PDB file of C-alpha atoms and ligand atoms in Angstrom:
ATOM      1  CA  UNK A   1      17.278  -3.885  15.390  1.00 98.00           C
ATOM      2  CA  UNK A   2      15.618  -1.197  17.258  1.00 98.00           C
ATOM      3  CA  UNK A   3      11.943  -0.304  16.934  1.00 98.00           C
ATOM      4  CA  UNK A   4      11.450   3.411  17.306  1.00 98.00           C
ATOM      5  CA  UNK A   5       8.027   4.969  17.936  1.00 98.00           C
ATOM      6  CA  UNK A   6       8.692   8.629  18.247  1.00 98.00           C
ATOM      7  CA  UNK A   7      10.301  11.419  16.221  1.00 98.00           C
ATOM      8  CA  UNK A   8      12.601  12.171  19.208  1.00 98.00           C
ATOM      9  CA  UNK A   9      13.837   8.486  19.342  1.00 98.00           C
ATOM     10  CA  UNK A  10      14.618   8.655  15.619  1.00 98.00           C
ATOM     11  CA  UNK A  11      16.401  12.015  15.946  1.00 98.00           C
ATOM     12  CA  UNK A  12      18.611  10.471  18.741  1.00 98.00           C
ATOM     13  CA  UNK A  13      19.205   7.288  16.865  1.00 98.00           C
ATOM     14  CA  UNK A  14      20.261   9.223  13.630  1.00 98.00           C
ATOM     15  CA  UNK A  15      22.431  11.652  15.564  1.00 98.00           C
ATOM     16  CA  UNK A  16      24.446   8.769  17.060  1.00 98.00           C
ATOM     17  CA  UNK A  17      24.911   7.145  13.573  1.00 98.00           C
ATOM     18  CA  UNK A  18      25.910  10.452  12.016  1.00 98.00           C
ATOM     19  CA  UNK A  19      28.432  11.066  14.948  1.00 98.00           C
ATOM     20  CA  UNK A  20      29.900   7.710  14.102  1.00 98.00           C
ATOM     21  CA  UNK A  21      30.321   8.807  10.473  1.00 98.00           C
ATOM     22  CA  UNK A  22      27.694   6.470   9.170  1.00 98.00           C
ATOM     23  CA  UNK A  23      25.664   7.248   5.917  1.00 98.00           C
ATOM     24  CA  UNK A  24      21.864   6.990   6.434  1.00 98.00           C
ATOM     25  CA  UNK A  25      19.280   5.255   4.249  1.00 99.00           C
ATOM     26  CA  UNK A  26      15.529   5.585   4.569  1.00 99.00           C
ATOM     27  CA  UNK A  27      13.123   2.961   3.104  1.00 99.00           C
ATOM     28  CA  UNK A  28       9.574   4.247   3.533  1.00 98.00           C
ATOM     29  CA  UNK A  29       6.906   1.487   3.601  1.00 98.00           C
ATOM     30  CA  UNK A  30       3.434   0.704   4.740  1.00 98.00           C
ATOM     31  CA  UNK A  31       4.521  -2.754   5.999  1.00 97.00           C
ATOM     32  CA  UNK A  32       3.114  -6.167   5.043  1.00 96.00           C
ATOM     33  CA  UNK A  33       6.625  -6.906   3.615  1.00 98.00           C
ATOM     34  CA  UNK A  34       6.973  -9.032   0.489  1.00 98.00           C
ATOM     35  CA  UNK A  35      10.020  -9.478  -1.821  1.00 98.00           C
ATOM     36  CA  UNK A  36       9.504  -5.986  -3.285  1.00 98.00           C
ATOM     37  CA  UNK A  37      10.192  -4.416   0.094  1.00 98.00           C
ATOM     38  CA  UNK A  38      13.056  -6.783   0.695  1.00 98.00           C
ATOM     39  CA  UNK A  39      14.675  -5.663  -2.625  1.00 98.00           C
ATOM     40  CA  UNK A  40      14.465  -2.088  -1.304  1.00 98.00           C
ATOM     41  CA  UNK A  41      15.970  -2.966   1.993  1.00 99.00           C
ATOM     42  CA  UNK A  42      18.775  -5.010   0.363  1.00 99.00           C
ATOM     43  CA  UNK A  43      19.676  -2.138  -1.965  1.00 98.00           C
ATOM     44  CA  UNK A  44      19.646   0.258   1.025  1.00 99.00           C
ATOM     45  CA  UNK A  45      21.895  -2.068   3.077  1.00 99.00           C
ATOM     46  CA  UNK A  46      24.330  -2.331   0.181  1.00 98.00           C
ATOM     47  CA  UNK A  47      24.593   1.392  -0.423  1.00 98.00           C
ATOM     48  CA  UNK A  48      24.435   2.899   3.094  1.00 98.00           C
ATOM     49  CA  UNK A  49      25.810   2.139   6.554  1.00 98.00           C
ATOM     50  CA  UNK A  50      22.657   2.697   8.598  1.00 98.00           C
ATOM     51  CA  UNK A  51      19.307   1.658   7.281  1.00 99.00           C
ATOM     52  CA  UNK A  52      16.101   2.978   8.772  1.00 98.00           C
ATOM     53  CA  UNK A  53      12.829   1.399   7.513  1.00 99.00           C
ATOM     54  CA  UNK A  54       9.661   3.351   8.240  1.00 98.00           C
ATOM     55  CA  UNK A  55       6.456   1.339   8.701  1.00 98.00           C
ATOM     56  CA  UNK A  56       3.419   3.645   8.663  1.00 98.00           C
ATOM     57  CA  UNK A  57       0.012   3.021   7.041  1.00 97.00           C
ATOM     58  CA  UNK A  58      -0.717   6.679   6.248  1.00 96.00           C
ATOM     59  CA  UNK A  59      -4.517   7.010   6.635  1.00 95.00           C
ATOM     60  CA  UNK A  60      -4.520  10.336   4.708  1.00 94.00           C
ATOM     61  CA  UNK A  61      -3.532   8.618   1.470  1.00 92.00           C
ATOM     62  CA  UNK A  62      -6.347   6.223   1.407  1.00 91.00           C
ATOM     63  CA  UNK A  63      -9.468   7.435  -0.587  1.00 85.00           C
ATOM     64  CA  UNK A  64     -11.736   4.596   0.425  1.00 82.00           C
ATOM     65  CA  UNK A  65     -12.069   3.827   4.168  1.00 85.00           C
ATOM     66  CA  UNK A  66     -12.754   0.178   3.218  1.00 84.00           C
ATOM     67  CA  UNK A  67      -9.319   0.019   1.448  1.00 86.00           C
ATOM     68  CA  UNK A  68      -7.629   1.439   4.720  1.00 92.00           C
ATOM     69  CA  UNK A  69      -9.509  -0.940   6.940  1.00 92.00           C
ATOM     70  CA  UNK A  70      -8.585  -3.947   4.694  1.00 88.00           C
ATOM     71  CA  UNK A  71      -4.886  -2.992   4.582  1.00 90.00           C
ATOM     72  CA  UNK A  72      -2.782  -5.711   6.108  1.00 91.00           C
ATOM     73  CA  UNK A  73      -0.973  -4.883   9.393  1.00 94.00           C
ATOM     74  CA  UNK A  74       1.739  -7.447  10.203  1.00 96.00           C
ATOM     75  CA  UNK A  75       4.257  -5.442  12.206  1.00 98.00           C
ATOM     76  CA  UNK A  76       5.534  -8.393  14.172  1.00 98.00           C
ATOM     77  CA  UNK A  77       6.309 -10.447  11.005  1.00 98.00           C
ATOM     78  CA  UNK A  78       7.626  -7.358   9.220  1.00 98.00           C
ATOM     79  CA  UNK A  79      10.047  -6.632  12.090  1.00 98.00           C
ATOM     80  CA  UNK A  80      11.375 -10.181  11.936  1.00 98.00           C
ATOM     81  CA  UNK A  81      12.052  -9.863   8.222  1.00 98.00           C
ATOM     82  CA  UNK A  82      13.838  -6.494   8.626  1.00 98.00           C
ATOM     83  CA  UNK A  83      15.863  -7.741  11.518  1.00 98.00           C
ATOM     84  CA  UNK A  84      16.923 -10.853   9.600  1.00 98.00           C
ATOM     85  CA  UNK A  85      18.071  -8.697   6.722  1.00 98.00           C
ATOM     86  CA  UNK A  86      20.185  -6.521   8.971  1.00 98.00           C
ATOM     87  CA  UNK A  87      18.101  -3.381   9.067  1.00 99.00           C
ATOM     88  CA  UNK A  88      19.189  -1.067  11.877  1.00 98.00           C
ATOM     89  CA  UNK A  89      16.029   0.531  12.940  1.00 99.00           C
ATOM     90  CA  UNK A  90      12.237   0.279  12.257  1.00 98.00           C
ATOM     91  CA  UNK A  91      10.337   3.550  12.663  1.00 98.00           C
ATOM     92  CA  UNK A  92       6.723   2.611  13.357  1.00 98.00           C
ATOM     93  CA  UNK A  93       4.923   5.690  14.748  1.00 98.00           C
ATOM     94  CA  UNK A  94       1.336   5.926  15.921  1.00 98.00           C
ATOM     95  CA  UNK A  95      -1.026   8.297  14.000  1.00 97.00           C
ATOM     96  CA  UNK A  96      -0.803  10.842  16.844  1.00 98.00           C
ATOM     97  CA  UNK A  97       2.960  11.098  16.418  1.00 98.00           C
ATOM     98  CA  UNK A  98       2.691  11.785  12.767  1.00 98.00           C
ATOM     99  CA  UNK A  99      -0.461  13.987  12.833  1.00 98.00           C
ATOM    100  CA  UNK A 100      -0.600  15.694  16.216  1.00 98.00           C
ATOM    101  CA  UNK A 101      -3.599  17.878  17.077  1.00 98.00           C
ATOM    102  CA  UNK A 102      -3.705  20.973  14.936  1.00 98.00           C
ATOM    103  CA  UNK A 103      -1.798  19.474  12.051  1.00 98.00           C
ATOM    104  CA  UNK A 104      -2.589  21.767   9.089  1.00 98.00           C
ATOM    105  CA  UNK A 105       0.199  21.565   6.479  1.00 98.00           C
ATOM    106  CA  UNK A 106       0.051  19.792   3.097  1.00 98.00           C
ATOM    107  CA  UNK A 107       2.711  19.446   0.425  1.00 98.00           C
ATOM    108  CA  UNK A 108       1.140  19.431  -3.024  1.00 98.00           C
ATOM    109  CA  UNK A 109       2.962  18.794  -6.317  1.00 98.00           C
ATOM    110  CA  UNK A 110       0.708  20.336  -9.051  1.00 96.00           C
ATOM    111  CA  UNK A 111      -0.063  18.773 -12.366  1.00 96.00           C
ATOM    112  CA  UNK A 112       1.873  15.510 -11.870  1.00 98.00           C
ATOM    113  CA  UNK A 113      -0.459  14.675  -8.969  1.00 97.00           C
ATOM    114  CA  UNK A 114      -3.601  15.174 -10.975  1.00 97.00           C
ATOM    115  CA  UNK A 115      -3.108  12.600 -13.749  1.00 98.00           C
ATOM    116  CA  UNK A 116      -3.352   8.860 -13.797  1.00 98.00           C
ATOM    117  CA  UNK A 117      -3.563   7.616 -10.150  1.00 97.00           C
ATOM    118  CA  UNK A 118      -4.305  11.286  -9.211  1.00 97.00           C
ATOM    119  CA  UNK A 119      -7.287  11.307 -11.548  1.00 96.00           C
ATOM    120  CA  UNK A 120      -8.597   7.917 -10.350  1.00 93.00           C
ATOM    121  CA  UNK A 121      -7.927   8.302  -6.574  1.00 92.00           C
ATOM    122  CA  UNK A 122      -8.438  12.028  -6.280  1.00 91.00           C
ATOM    123  CA  UNK A 123      -5.935  14.861  -5.985  1.00 79.00           C
ATOM    124  CA  UNK A 124      -5.612  14.333  -2.226  1.00 94.00           C
ATOM    125  CA  UNK A 125      -3.771  11.014  -2.668  1.00 96.00           C
ATOM    126  CA  UNK A 126      -0.392  12.331  -3.783  1.00 98.00           C
ATOM    127  CA  UNK A 127      -0.716  15.348  -1.512  1.00 98.00           C
ATOM    128  CA  UNK A 128      -1.015  12.868   1.395  1.00 98.00           C
ATOM    129  CA  UNK A 129       1.914  10.801   0.047  1.00 98.00           C
ATOM    130  CA  UNK A 130       4.136  13.861  -0.417  1.00 98.00           C
ATOM    131  CA  UNK A 131       3.250  15.272   2.923  1.00 98.00           C
ATOM    132  CA  UNK A 132       4.095  12.107   4.788  1.00 98.00           C
ATOM    133  CA  UNK A 133       7.287  11.483   2.789  1.00 98.00           C
ATOM    134  CA  UNK A 134       8.376  15.105   3.319  1.00 98.00           C
ATOM    135  CA  UNK A 135       7.831  14.561   7.034  1.00 98.00           C
ATOM    136  CA  UNK A 136       9.872  11.357   6.940  1.00 98.00           C
ATOM    137  CA  UNK A 137      12.708  13.160   5.164  1.00 99.00           C
ATOM    138  CA  UNK A 138      12.652  15.895   7.765  1.00 98.00           C
ATOM    139  CA  UNK A 139      12.496  13.402  10.658  1.00 98.00           C
ATOM    140  CA  UNK A 140      15.209  11.072   9.461  1.00 98.00           C
ATOM    141  CA  UNK A 141      17.278  13.346   7.245  1.00 98.00           C
ATOM    142  CA  UNK A 142      18.568  10.448   5.121  1.00 98.00           C
ATOM    143  CA  UNK A 143      21.414  10.671   2.620  1.00 98.00           C
ATOM    144  CA  UNK A 144      19.489   8.326   0.290  1.00 99.00           C
ATOM    145  CA  UNK A 145      15.828   7.286   0.170  1.00 99.00           C
ATOM    146  CA  UNK A 146      14.706   4.156  -1.634  1.00 99.00           C
ATOM    147  CA  UNK A 147      11.475   3.760  -3.684  1.00 99.00           C
ATOM    148  CA  UNK A 148      10.094   1.029  -5.906  1.00 98.00           C
ATOM    149  CA  UNK A 149       9.597   1.522  -9.681  1.00 98.00           C
ATOM    150  CA  UNK A 150       6.354  -0.416  -9.033  1.00 98.00           C
ATOM    151  CA  UNK A 151       4.815   2.920  -7.952  1.00 98.00           C
ATOM    152  CA  UNK A 152       6.229   4.788 -10.961  1.00 98.00           C
ATOM    153  CA  UNK A 153       4.025   7.895 -10.534  1.00 98.00           C
ATOM    154  CA  UNK A 154       4.967   8.119  -6.830  1.00 98.00           C
ATOM    155  CA  UNK A 155       8.604   8.242  -7.837  1.00 98.00           C
ATOM    156  CA  UNK A 156       8.038  10.909 -10.366  1.00 98.00           C
ATOM    157  CA  UNK A 157       5.973  13.087  -7.988  1.00 98.00           C
ATOM    158  CA  UNK A 158       8.444  12.638  -5.094  1.00 98.00           C
ATOM    159  CA  UNK A 159      11.368  13.447  -7.405  1.00 98.00           C
ATOM    160  CA  UNK A 160       9.748  16.736  -8.338  1.00 98.00           C
ATOM    161  CA  UNK A 161       8.955  17.559  -4.748  1.00 98.00           C
ATOM    162  CA  UNK A 162      12.611  16.976  -3.872  1.00 98.00           C
ATOM    163  CA  UNK A 163      13.779  19.168  -6.722  1.00 98.00           C
ATOM    164  CA  UNK A 164      11.248  21.957  -6.165  1.00 98.00           C
ATOM    165  CA  UNK A 165      11.846  22.146  -2.431  1.00 98.00           C
ATOM    166  CA  UNK A 166      15.656  21.651  -2.544  1.00 98.00           C
ATOM    167  CA  UNK A 167      15.318  18.697  -0.149  1.00 98.00           C
ATOM    168  CA  UNK A 168      18.787  17.416   0.627  1.00 98.00           C
ATOM    169  CA  UNK A 169      18.209  13.699  -0.133  1.00 99.00           C
ATOM    170  CA  UNK A 170      19.135  11.509  -3.076  1.00 98.00           C
ATOM    171  CA  UNK A 171      16.430   9.199  -4.469  1.00 98.00           C
ATOM    172  CA  UNK A 172      17.203   5.610  -5.503  1.00 98.00           C
ATOM    173  CA  UNK A 173      14.674   3.681  -7.580  1.00 98.00           C
ATOM    174  CA  UNK A 174      14.490  -0.115  -7.340  1.00 98.00           C
ATOM    175  CA  UNK A 175      13.143  -2.232 -10.213  1.00 98.00           C
ATOM    176  CA  UNK A 176       9.753  -3.907  -9.867  1.00 98.00           C
ATOM    177  CA  UNK A 177       9.862  -7.424  -8.323  1.00 98.00           C
ATOM    178  CA  UNK A 178       7.491  -9.797  -9.923  1.00 98.00           C
ATOM    179  CA  UNK A 179       5.935 -13.261  -9.407  1.00 98.00           C
ATOM    180  CA  UNK A 180       7.169 -15.916 -11.934  1.00 98.00           C
ATOM    181  CA  UNK A 181       4.068 -15.310 -14.027  1.00 97.00           C
ATOM    182  CA  UNK A 182       4.823 -11.552 -14.200  1.00 98.00           C
ATOM    183  CA  UNK A 183       2.346 -10.225 -11.562  1.00 98.00           C
ATOM    184  CA  UNK A 184       3.993  -7.384  -9.725  1.00 98.00           C
ATOM    185  CA  UNK A 185       4.256  -8.065  -6.037  1.00 98.00           C
ATOM    186  CA  UNK A 186       1.842  -5.972  -3.950  1.00 97.00           C
ATOM    187  CA  UNK A 187       0.392  -6.190  -0.548  1.00 92.00           C
ATOM    188  CA  UNK A 188      -2.984  -5.995  -2.206  1.00 91.00           C
ATOM    189  CA  UNK A 189      -2.404  -9.209  -4.083  1.00 95.00           C
ATOM    190  CA  UNK A 190      -3.382 -11.122  -0.862  1.00 92.00           C
ATOM    191  CA  UNK A 191      -6.999 -10.070  -1.531  1.00 92.00           C
ATOM    192  CA  UNK A 192      -7.234 -12.020  -4.776  1.00 97.00           C
ATOM    193  CA  UNK A 193      -9.000 -15.361  -4.760  1.00 97.00           C
ATOM    194  CA  UNK A 194      -7.640 -18.060  -7.101  1.00 98.00           C
ATOM    195  CA  UNK A 195      -9.660 -16.935 -10.156  1.00 97.00           C
ATOM    196  CA  UNK A 196      -8.833 -13.277  -9.728  1.00 98.00           C
ATOM    197  CA  UNK A 197      -5.218 -14.102  -9.055  1.00 98.00           C
ATOM    198  CA  UNK A 198      -5.053 -15.701 -12.530  1.00 97.00           C
ATOM    199  CA  UNK A 199      -6.866 -12.739 -14.126  1.00 98.00           C
ATOM    200  CA  UNK A 200      -4.439 -10.365 -12.414  1.00 98.00           C
ATOM    201  CA  UNK A 201      -1.695 -11.430 -14.885  1.00 98.00           C
ATOM    202  CA  UNK A 202      -3.682  -9.361 -17.363  1.00 98.00           C
ATOM    203  CA  UNK A 203      -1.748  -6.231 -16.330  1.00 98.00           C
ATOM    204  CA  UNK A 204       1.645  -7.755 -17.124  1.00 98.00           C
ATOM    205  CA  UNK A 205       0.263  -9.310 -20.336  1.00 98.00           C
ATOM    206  CA  UNK A 206      -1.022  -5.905 -21.374  1.00 98.00           C
ATOM    207  CA  UNK A 207       2.369  -4.207 -20.765  1.00 98.00           C
ATOM    208  CA  UNK A 208       4.185  -7.006 -22.617  1.00 98.00           C
ATOM    209  CA  UNK A 209       1.818  -6.659 -25.556  1.00 98.00           C
ATOM    210  CA  UNK A 210       2.645  -2.960 -25.712  1.00 98.00           C
ATOM    211  CA  UNK A 211       6.294  -3.675 -25.569  1.00 98.00           C
ATOM    212  CA  UNK A 212       5.972  -6.209 -28.359  1.00 98.00           C
ATOM    213  CA  UNK A 213       4.004  -3.698 -30.485  1.00 97.00           C
ATOM    214  CA  UNK A 214       6.558  -1.081 -30.026  1.00 96.00           C
ATOM    215  CA  UNK A 215       9.430  -3.478 -30.767  1.00 94.00           C
ATOM    216  CA  UNK A 216       7.601  -4.583 -33.833  1.00 95.00           C
ATOM    217  CA  UNK A 217       7.841  -1.029 -35.077  1.00 94.00           C
ATOM    218  CA  UNK A 218       4.359   0.295 -34.203  1.00 95.00           C
ATOM    219  CA  UNK A 219       4.939   4.008 -33.592  1.00 90.00           C
ATOM    220  CA  UNK A 220       1.386   5.256 -33.088  1.00 96.00           C
ATOM    221  CA  UNK A 221       1.015   5.361 -29.270  1.00 97.00           C
ATOM    222  CA  UNK A 222      -2.730   4.917 -29.409  1.00 97.00           C
ATOM    223  CA  UNK A 223      -2.347   1.761 -31.501  1.00 97.00           C
ATOM    224  CA  UNK A 224       0.206   0.459 -28.940  1.00 98.00           C
ATOM    225  CA  UNK A 225      -2.310   1.197 -26.188  1.00 98.00           C
ATOM    226  CA  UNK A 226      -5.005  -0.628 -28.129  1.00 98.00           C
ATOM    227  CA  UNK A 227      -2.818  -3.697 -28.398  1.00 98.00           C
ATOM    228  CA  UNK A 228      -2.205  -3.661 -24.605  1.00 98.00           C
ATOM    229  CA  UNK A 229      -5.943  -3.225 -23.895  1.00 98.00           C
ATOM    230  CA  UNK A 230      -6.775  -6.052 -26.261  1.00 98.00           C
ATOM    231  CA  UNK A 231      -4.256  -8.392 -24.459  1.00 98.00           C
ATOM    232  CA  UNK A 232      -5.927  -7.491 -21.171  1.00 98.00           C
ATOM    233  CA  UNK A 233      -9.398  -8.141 -22.571  1.00 98.00           C
ATOM    234  CA  UNK A 234      -8.246 -11.627 -23.586  1.00 97.00           C
ATOM    235  CA  UNK A 235      -7.555 -12.259 -19.943  1.00 94.00           C
ATOM    236  CA  UNK A 236     -10.932 -10.758 -18.942  1.00 96.00           C
ATOM    237  CA  UNK A 237      -9.774  -7.433 -17.536  1.00 98.00           C
ATOM    238  CA  UNK A 238     -10.638  -3.939 -18.565  1.00 98.00           C
ATOM    239  CA  UNK A 239      -8.107  -1.349 -17.390  1.00 98.00           C
ATOM    240  CA  UNK A 240      -9.065   1.929 -15.717  1.00 98.00           C
ATOM    241  CA  UNK A 241      -6.271   3.403 -17.744  1.00 98.00           C
ATOM    242  CA  UNK A 242      -3.637   2.029 -20.078  1.00 98.00           C
ATOM    243  CA  UNK A 243      -1.313   4.771 -21.372  1.00 98.00           C
ATOM    244  CA  UNK A 244       1.994   5.536 -22.880  1.00 98.00           C
ATOM    245  CA  UNK A 245       3.294   8.575 -21.069  1.00 98.00           C
ATOM    246  CA  UNK A 246       6.457  10.662 -20.846  1.00 98.00           C
ATOM    247  CA  UNK A 247       8.395   9.319 -17.864  1.00 98.00           C
ATOM    248  CA  UNK A 248       9.138  12.877 -16.554  1.00 97.00           C
ATOM    249  CA  UNK A 249       5.886  14.730 -17.272  1.00 97.00           C
ATOM    250  CA  UNK A 250       3.450  11.808 -17.251  1.00 98.00           C
ATOM    251  CA  UNK A 251       1.691  13.399 -20.184  1.00 98.00           C
ATOM    252  CA  UNK A 252       0.637  11.236 -23.150  1.00 98.00           C
ATOM    253  CA  UNK A 253       3.526  10.711 -25.613  1.00 97.00           C
ATOM    254  CA  UNK A 254       3.268  11.487 -29.294  1.00 94.00           C
ATOM    255  CA  UNK A 255       4.574   9.265 -32.016  1.00 93.00           C
ATOM    256  CA  UNK A 256       8.323   8.905 -32.086  1.00 88.00           C
ATOM    257  CA  UNK A 257       9.019   9.464 -28.386  1.00 93.00           C
ATOM    258  CA  UNK A 258      12.133   7.638 -27.333  1.00 94.00           C
ATOM    259  CA  UNK A 259      11.617   7.247 -23.602  1.00 96.00           C
ATOM    260  CA  UNK A 260       8.217   5.915 -22.782  1.00 97.00           C
ATOM    261  CA  UNK A 261       6.482   4.796 -19.561  1.00 98.00           C
ATOM    262  CA  UNK A 262       3.626   2.356 -20.176  1.00 98.00           C
ATOM    263  CA  UNK A 263       1.233   2.615 -17.211  1.00 98.00           C
ATOM    264  CA  UNK A 264      -1.758   0.510 -16.376  1.00 98.00           C
ATOM    265  CA  UNK A 265      -4.326   0.350 -13.556  1.00 98.00           C
ATOM    266  CA  UNK A 266      -7.234  -2.144 -13.271  1.00 98.00           C
ATOM    267  CA  UNK A 267      -9.650  -3.449 -10.753  1.00 97.00           C
ATOM    268  CA  UNK A 268      -9.416  -7.278 -10.520  1.00 98.00           C
ATOM    269  CA  UNK A 269     -12.156  -8.579  -8.147  1.00 97.00           C
ATOM    270  CA  UNK A 270     -11.701  -6.831  -4.770  1.00 93.00           C
ATOM    271  CA  UNK A 271      -8.247  -5.314  -5.556  1.00 93.00           C
ATOM    272  CA  UNK A 272      -7.220  -2.279  -7.458  1.00 94.00           C
ATOM    273  CA  UNK A 273      -3.850  -3.108  -9.084  1.00 97.00           C
ATOM    274  CA  UNK A 274      -1.249  -0.924 -10.896  1.00 98.00           C
ATOM    275  CA  UNK A 275       1.738  -1.817 -12.906  1.00 98.00           C
ATOM    276  CA  UNK A 276       4.130  -0.143 -15.390  1.00 99.00           C
ATOM    277  CA  UNK A 277       6.982  -0.637 -17.827  1.00 98.00           C
ATOM    278  CA  UNK A 278       9.668   1.900 -18.488  1.00 98.00           C
ATOM    279  CA  UNK A 279      10.981   1.609 -22.035  1.00 96.00           C
ATOM    280  CA  UNK A 280      13.908   3.149 -23.899  1.00 92.00           C
ATOM    281  CA  UNK A 281      13.209   2.695 -27.618  1.00 88.00           C
ATOM    282  CA  UNK A 282      16.518   3.690 -28.915  1.00 74.00           C
ATOM    283  CA  UNK A 283      17.594   0.046 -29.587  1.00 53.00           C
ATOM    284  CA  UNK A 284      14.595  -0.459 -31.846  1.00 44.00           C
ATOM    285  CA  UNK A 285      15.806   2.103 -34.316  1.00 45.00           C
ATOM    286  CA  UNK A 286      19.002   0.154 -34.760  1.00 43.00           C
ATOM    287  CA  UNK A 287      17.494  -3.272 -35.001  1.00 42.00           C
TER     288      UNK A 287
HETATM  289  P1  AMP B 301       4.239   0.098   0.156  1.00 59.41           P
HETATM  290  O1  AMP B 301       4.492  -0.556   1.452  1.00 59.41           O
HETATM  291  O2  AMP B 301       3.262  -0.670  -0.709  1.00 59.41           O
HETATM  292  O3  AMP B 301       3.896   1.638   0.330  1.00 59.41           O
HETATM  293  O4  AMP B 301       5.639   0.102  -0.595  1.00 59.41           O
HETATM  294  C1  AMP B 301       6.737   0.563  -0.055  1.00 59.41           C
HETATM  295  C2  AMP B 301       7.834   0.688  -1.125  1.00 59.41           C
HETATM  296  O5  AMP B 301       8.030  -0.625  -1.738  1.00 59.41           O
HETATM  297  C3  AMP B 301       7.423   1.697  -2.201  1.00 59.41           C
HETATM  298  O6  AMP B 301       8.522   2.432  -2.606  1.00 59.41           O
HETATM  299  C4  AMP B 301       7.021   0.701  -3.303  1.00 59.41           C
HETATM  300  O7  AMP B 301       7.140   1.299  -4.609  1.00 59.41           O
HETATM  301  C5  AMP B 301       7.918  -0.401  -3.101  1.00 59.41           C
HETATM  302  N1  AMP B 301       7.341  -1.645  -3.783  1.00 59.41           N
HETATM  303  C6  AMP B 301       6.110  -2.158  -3.536  1.00 59.41           C
HETATM  304  N2  AMP B 301       5.959  -3.240  -4.298  1.00 59.41           N
HETATM  305  C7  AMP B 301       7.038  -3.426  -5.002  1.00 59.41           C
HETATM  306  C8  AMP B 301       7.471  -4.355  -5.985  1.00 59.41           C
HETATM  307  N3  AMP B 301       6.744  -5.334  -6.384  1.00 59.41           N
HETATM  308  N4  AMP B 301       8.766  -4.196  -6.472  1.00 59.41           N
HETATM  309  C9  AMP B 301       9.554  -3.181  -6.065  1.00 59.41           C
HETATM  310  N5  AMP B 301       9.213  -2.262  -5.131  1.00 59.41           N
HETATM  311  C10 AMP B 301       7.975  -2.373  -4.650  1.00 59.41           C
END
């Protein structure tokens, strides 16, 4: 596996792969690999000939500088994991390579970036994500780019950017990888002490309570949300938001919606955690 530091190196690498007729996958990450990242890399390796994993902690998308400072940086271990899996190249650029002097362009996806995480973290968060992902698409020019369902809003926002800007890339979404007790894997879980680690299962418990309420026939979205919030309270966690939203628009659903995305965010001790559950309620009608 090669480690590439510059845009020029990536362009050369990709040009050779293309000349050899190889399809190209991009897996954008911020490193500190866990089994969620591994699932993305495995899917990419299965679908494409040449897999490029980017490892870049994008400072622009961190609202709180403390969060950026605390973000784990484990490139050496990450490279070993990627190499072992069979990844072809790691793109790990320095900040100056991604944001050279005079950098002045931002890609903003309107309304979708302003709700949920956008409302909590500020409108600049998804603008920073979209800008860096757009740059990565332009640098690597992948056939397929892989993203985790764990960051559901990120997928929705990037999908809209790709559509609106006619970017020639296919997006693949990989299901959320969880711990045995349901906690979604996240680099931020490492910040949880034992007591907070136990409380952190509240997010999954809330999502499952919402699922149970829907499958029991509750059709009032606000009542379903109340059931989820109550389950979280039982575990000692109050969510920042817990909502049933449309999986394409991210707007709150009304009663009777068939496709629903249940989204939750909560602070648990020192970590801010998010999780979600995409549901198709069609089977319920026939039960
Ligand atoms: P990150 O390094 O946290 O920016 O994540 C890189 C990619 O891995 C993103 O597309 C995430 O959605 C995805 N990812 C993170 N955690 C998980 C998880 N538990 N399951 C599946 N994908 C994940």
